[in-house]
Amino acid sequence: MSELGVNIDHVATIRQLRGTLFPDILMAAQLAEEGGAAGITVHLREDRRHIQDRDVYALRKSIKTKLNLEMAVAPDIIAIACEVHPDEVCLVPEKRHEITTEGGLDVLGEFKSLSRAIPQIKSTGIRVSLFIDPVADQIRAAADLGADLIEIHTGIYSNLEGAARDQALQQVIEAAALGQSLGLGINAGHGLNYDNVKPIAQIEGMGDLNIGHSIVARAVFTGLKSAVQEMLTLIREKT
């Protein structure tokens, strides 16, 4: 059965817009865990646009499930990962001007740098995942590099409809089967939401589904009424 890893990056995005201490990233993680999340995912980007170094250290101490740290193959962030010791590291491509991660990691093109980074991370006991497109050659390269898991990029699937989506889903299914045959654990993520998640969750052998934006977006509405009521109560109190 698939599990849910909740990405809380965009809670930090809201915080960073004003440079305040709220919304509290630790409270977000706690609430996600109370809601049944099997893990917390954060992306420590090189530009630090949302998650900050201090967040990663604080989350490591506070969460009760597992910590999945997304990161580029950058020496300074690898050093942080080895010190913080998350349960899993997911290596992702990163472009400074992108809105969000665009496509999977080019494992074949980055084979040399990955062949150095993966053993360094794994030597500290951290499981390593590679965020890749559902492409056979990339999956085989991930296995050759000694990755523990792959996270299949579901962005293309998520952005399509009808027969095109069905075709993209089949590619994810085949990628998951290939990865398992090579001894890789299988996760998936990117663009998954309340309308499209079920077919991915039902893939045989699927592990964690790492989902963030759609959950944070839904929370704005499902939690807004109580937040307004609480503020109104304080405004109306006489003492």
XYZ file of N, CA, C and O in Angstrom, residues 69-160:
368
model
N 14.751 14.599 2.406
C 15.354 15.869 2.011
C 15.623 15.865 0.512
O 16.463 15.109 0.019
N 14.912 16.717 -0.221
C 15.180 16.904 -1.639
C 16.294 17.927 -1.796
O 16.330 18.936 -1.091
N 17.178 17.696 -2.766
C 18.327 18.575 -2.909
C 19.003 18.351 -4.247
O 18.894 17.277 -4.850
N 19.692 19.378 -4.707
C 20.527 19.251 -5.899
C 21.855 18.602 -5.523
O 22.203 18.487 -4.345
N 22.602 18.197 -6.530
C 23.939 17.638 -6.285
C 24.894 18.811 -6.104
O 25.661 19.177 -7.000
N 24.824 19.418 -4.919
C 25.626 20.601 -4.588
C 26.448 20.286 -3.340
O 25.885 19.852 -2.331
N 27.759 20.502 -3.387
C 28.620 20.101 -2.271
C 28.196 20.645 -0.908
O 28.242 19.912 0.091
N 27.778 21.935 -0.848
C 27.432 22.498 0.450
C 26.171 21.862 1.019
O 26.056 21.645 2.238
N 25.216 21.522 0.151
C 23.984 20.919 0.635
C 24.199 19.443 0.953
O 23.612 18.913 1.903
N 25.060 18.780 0.201
C 25.423 17.409 0.549
C 26.049 17.370 1.942
O 25.759 16.480 2.751
N 26.872 18.364 2.250
C 27.501 18.432 3.575
C 26.453 18.596 4.664
O 26.536 17.973 5.735
N 25.440 19.440 4.407
C 24.355 19.619 5.373
C 23.604 18.309 5.570
O 23.293 17.905 6.697
N 23.305 17.628 4.464
C 22.579 16.362 4.545
C 23.341 15.337 5.382
O 22.762 14.653 6.234
N 24.627 15.252 5.161
C 25.431 14.282 5.901
C 25.485 14.614 7.384
O 25.628 13.716 8.228
N 25.361 15.890 7.714
C 25.350 16.292 9.127
C 23.974 16.102 9.760
O 23.862 15.613 10.886
N 22.931 16.494 9.045
C 21.565 16.402 9.573
C 21.091 14.960 9.632
O 20.357 14.564 10.528
N 21.484 14.186 8.644
C 21.147 12.773 8.547
C 19.639 12.540 8.416
O 19.022 11.921 9.294
N 19.023 13.012 7.328
C 17.634 12.652 7.058
C 17.540 11.158 6.775
O 18.551 10.506 6.505
N 16.328 10.627 6.834
C 16.150 9.208 6.541
C 16.420 8.919 5.069
O 16.969 7.866 4.726
N 15.993 9.846 4.209
C 16.220 9.705 2.779
C 16.650 11.040 2.184
O 16.233 12.094 2.652
N 17.473 10.971 1.167
C 17.810 12.118 0.344
C 17.311 11.817 -1.065
O 17.541 10.722 -1.584
N 16.619 12.771 -1.654
C 16.178 12.625 -3.047
C 16.909 13.674 -3.878
O 16.703 14.878 -3.691
N 17.764 13.222 -4.766
C 18.540 14.120 -5.614
C 17.695 14.538 -6.814
O 17.150 13.696 -7.533
N 17.599 15.843 -7.009
C 16.716 16.402 -8.032
C 17.487 17.402 -8.892
O 18.488 17.962 -8.456
N 16.997 17.651 -10.122
C 17.594 18.730 -10.918
C 17.120 20.066 -10.365
O 16.050 20.143 -9.742
N 17.898 21.100 -10.566
C 17.511 22.403 -10.021
C 18.007 23.522 -10.924
O 19.175 23.554 -11.291
N 17.083 24.420 -11.278
C 17.413 25.601 -12.063
C 17.007 26.829 -11.260
O 15.922 26.865 -10.678
N 17.874 27.837 -11.257
C 17.674 28.991 -10.388
C 16.364 29.727 -10.680
O 15.702 30.232 -9.762
N 15.943 29.793 -11.946
C 14.783 30.608 -12.297
C 13.504 29.800 -12.473
O 12.473 30.361 -12.840
N 13.526 28.517 -12.206
C 12.310 27.721 -12.364
C 11.337 27.998 -11.223
O 11.738 28.352 -10.108
N 10.035 27.829 -11.507
C 9.023 27.984 -10.468
C 9.018 26.764 -9.567
O 8.939 26.862 -8.343
N 9.091 25.602 -10.181
C 9.196 24.349 -9.437
C 10.085 23.416 -10.251
O 10.485 23.749 -11.375
N 10.414 22.259 -9.702
C 11.300 21.335 -10.395
C 10.707 20.936 -11.745
O 9.567 20.480 -11.819
N 11.467 21.104 -12.791
C 10.986 20.862 -14.141
C 11.629 19.600 -14.708
O 12.758 19.620 -15.176
N 10.914 18.496 -14.660
C 11.424 17.250 -15.216
C 12.354 16.515 -14.283
O 12.745 17.007 -13.221
N 12.691 15.312 -14.698
C 13.532 14.472 -13.877
C 15.016 14.755 -14.052
O 15.449 15.442 -14.978
N 15.785 14.191 -13.166
C 17.237 14.304 -13.196
C 17.781 13.526 -14.389
O 17.347 12.403 -14.676
N 18.727 14.106 -15.104
C 19.382 13.415 -16.215
C 20.502 12.550 -15.634
O 21.652 12.985 -15.539
N 20.134 11.345 -15.243
C 21.097 10.472 -14.582
C 22.253 10.127 -15.513
O 23.418 10.098 -15.098
N 21.959 9.865 -16.765
C 23.010 9.535 -17.730
C 23.968 10.709 -17.931
O 25.181 10.540 -17.934
N 23.414 11.905 -18.062
C 24.246 13.081 -18.279
C 25.035 13.487 -17.052
O 26.110 14.083 -17.162
N 24.498 13.178 -15.864
C 25.147 13.554 -14.603
C 25.815 12.358 -13.934
O 26.092 12.394 -12.732
N 26.050 11.314 -14.705
C 26.529 10.049 -14.125
C 27.806 10.246 -13.310
O 27.938 9.699 -12.204
N 28.735 11.050 -13.824
C 30.019 11.214 -13.141
C 29.850 11.900 -11.787
O 30.391 11.439 -10.774
N 29.106 13.003 -11.752
C 28.920 13.713 -10.481
C 28.095 12.880 -9.501
O 28.363 12.875 -8.294
N 27.121 12.151 -10.016
C 26.297 11.294 -9.158
C 27.106 10.127 -8.605
O 26.884 9.690 -7.463
N 28.059 9.642 -9.381
C 28.884 8.521 -8.920
C 29.772 8.918 -7.746
O 30.241 8.058 -6.998
N 29.997 10.219 -7.593
C 30.736 10.713 -6.420
C 29.788 11.021 -5.263
O 30.083 10.717 -4.105
N 28.653 11.643 -5.574
C 27.743 12.107 -4.531
C 27.019 10.967 -3.824
O 26.884 10.976 -2.589
N 26.557 9.990 -4.579
C 25.751 8.923 -3.984
C 26.537 8.123 -2.944
O 26.047 7.926 -1.821
N 27.742 7.655 -3.226
C 28.494 6.936 -2.180
C 28.785 7.811 -0.959
O 28.789 7.316 0.173
N 29.037 9.095 -1.178
C 29.304 9.993 -0.055
C 28.102 10.064 0.880
O 28.238 9.993 2.104
N 26.926 10.180 0.295
C 25.707 10.272 1.111
C 25.405 8.933 1.766
O 25.101 8.856 2.962
N 25.491 7.853 0.991
C 25.160 6.529 1.521
C 26.125 6.081 2.611
O 25.750 5.279 3.470
N 27.341 6.592 2.607
C 28.330 6.197 3.612
C 27.908 6.601 5.019
O 28.415 6.050 6.000
N 26.982 7.567 5.116
C 26.486 8.004 6.426
C 25.215 7.262 6.832
O 24.627 7.558 7.873
N 24.791 6.303 6.004
C 23.608 5.516 6.331
C 22.305 6.083 5.798
O 21.220 5.591 6.138
N 22.379 7.115 4.965
C 21.185 7.735 4.389
C 20.807 6.999 3.103
O 21.665 6.726 2.266
N 19.516 6.700 2.961
C 19.033 6.097 1.724
C 18.943 7.170 0.643
O 18.502 8.287 0.907
N 19.362 6.827 -0.568
C 19.414 7.789 -1.669
C 18.390 7.433 -2.735
O 18.330 6.299 -3.221
N 17.597 8.448 -3.098
C 16.617 8.324 -4.170
C 16.977 9.310 -5.279
O 17.545 10.368 -5.015
N 16.643 8.951 -6.507
C 16.852 9.837 -7.644
C 15.504 10.169 -8.261
O 14.718 9.270 -8.574
N 15.225 11.454 -8.448
C 13.975 11.922 -9.035
C 14.131 11.910 -10.549
O 14.856 12.733 -11.114
N 13.470 10.957 -11.216
C 13.717 10.778 -12.641
C 12.420 10.578 -13.420
O 11.401 10.171 -12.867
N 12.493 10.875 -14.695
C 11.373 10.622 -15.596
C 11.209 9.116 -15.794
O 12.170 8.352 -15.627
N 10.004 8.674 -16.182
C 9.778 7.241 -16.400
C 10.389 6.756 -17.714
O 9.687 6.402 -18.668
N 11.719 6.751 -17.747
C 12.485 6.394 -18.944
C 13.432 5.251 -18.585
O 14.199 5.351 -17.626
N 13.371 4.183 -19.363
C 14.092 2.959 -19.014
C 15.589 3.180 -18.824
O 16.176 2.684 -17.855
N 16.237 3.902 -19.731
C 17.684 4.093 -19.638
C 18.067 4.847 -18.363
O 19.107 4.565 -17.757
N 17.247 5.814 -17.965
C 17.515 6.566 -16.745
C 17.368 5.671 -15.513
O 18.141 5.768 -14.551
N 16.380 4.798 -15.546
C 16.143 3.895 -14.415
C 17.296 2.904 -14.285
O 17.793 2.642 -13.181
N 17.748 2.359 -15.398
C 18.881 1.432 -15.354
C 20.145 2.128 -14.845
O 20.928 1.545 -14.087
N 20.334 3.373 -15.251
C 21.500 4.122 -14.791
C 21.424 4.364 -13.283
O 22.441 4.304 -12.585
N 20.212 4.622 -12.771
C 20.030 4.811 -11.326
C 20.438 3.550 -10.570
O 21.103 3.618 -9.525
N 20.051 2.391 -11.108
C 20.432 1.130 -10.476
C 21.935 0.916 -10.552
O 22.568 0.479 -9.584
N 22.534 1.242 -11.675
C 23.977 1.083 -11.841
C 24.747 1.943 -10.840
O 25.854 1.567 -10.408
N 24.190 3.086 -10.489
C 24.851 4.001 -9.562
C 24.689 3.585 -8.095
O 25.317 4.168 -7.221
N 23.859 2.595 -7.843
C 23.668 2.139 -6.476
C 22.632 2.906 -5.695
O 22.617 2.861 -4.455
N 21.734 3.620 -6.388
C 20.643 4.296 -5.687
C 19.769 3.258 -4.991
O 19.630 2.124 -5.461
N 19.175 3.656 -3.869
C 18.275 2.762 -3.147
C 16.867 2.806 -3.729
O 16.157 1.799 -3.739
N 16.489 3.996 -4.192
C 15.137 4.212 -4.688
C 15.156 5.140 -5.888
O 16.136 5.856 -6.117
N 14.046 5.148 -6.611
C 13.794 6.214 -7.571
C 12.458 6.838 -7.219
O 11.564 6.170 -6.683
N 12.335 8.127 -7.472
C 11.038 8.793 -7.384
C 10.642 9.157 -8.809
O 11.301 9.977 -9.455
N 9.599 8.528 -9.289
C 9.171 8.731 -10.668
C 8.462 10.074 -10.798
O 7.509 10.370 -10.071
N 8.934 10.882 -11.730
C 8.351 12.195 -11.993
C 6.992 12.011 -12.659
O 6.894 11.475 -13.769
N 5.936 12.460 -11.992
C 4.573 12.289 -12.503
C 4.007 13.585 -13.080
O 2.801 13.690 -13.296
N 4.859 14.555 -13.334
C 4.387 15.842 -13.830
C 3.703 15.754 -15.181
O 2.670 16.395 -15.407
N 4.255 14.969 -16.103
C 3.641 14.842 -17.423
C 2.271 14.187 -17.296
O 1.273 14.666 -17.848
N 2.209 13.085 -16.558
C 0.927 12.416 -16.294
C -0.092 13.384 -15.711
O -1.247 13.438 -16.144
N 0.331 14.175 -14.747
C -0.588 15.064 -14.025
C -1.148 16.172 -14.901
O -2.244 16.677 -14.638
N -0.415 16.557 -15.931
C -0.835 17.685 -16.769
C -1.648 17.268 -17.994
O -2.074 18.130 -18.769
N -1.875 15.967 -18.164
C -2.614 15.486 -19.325
C -4.014 15.027 -18.947
O -4.332 14.879 -17.769
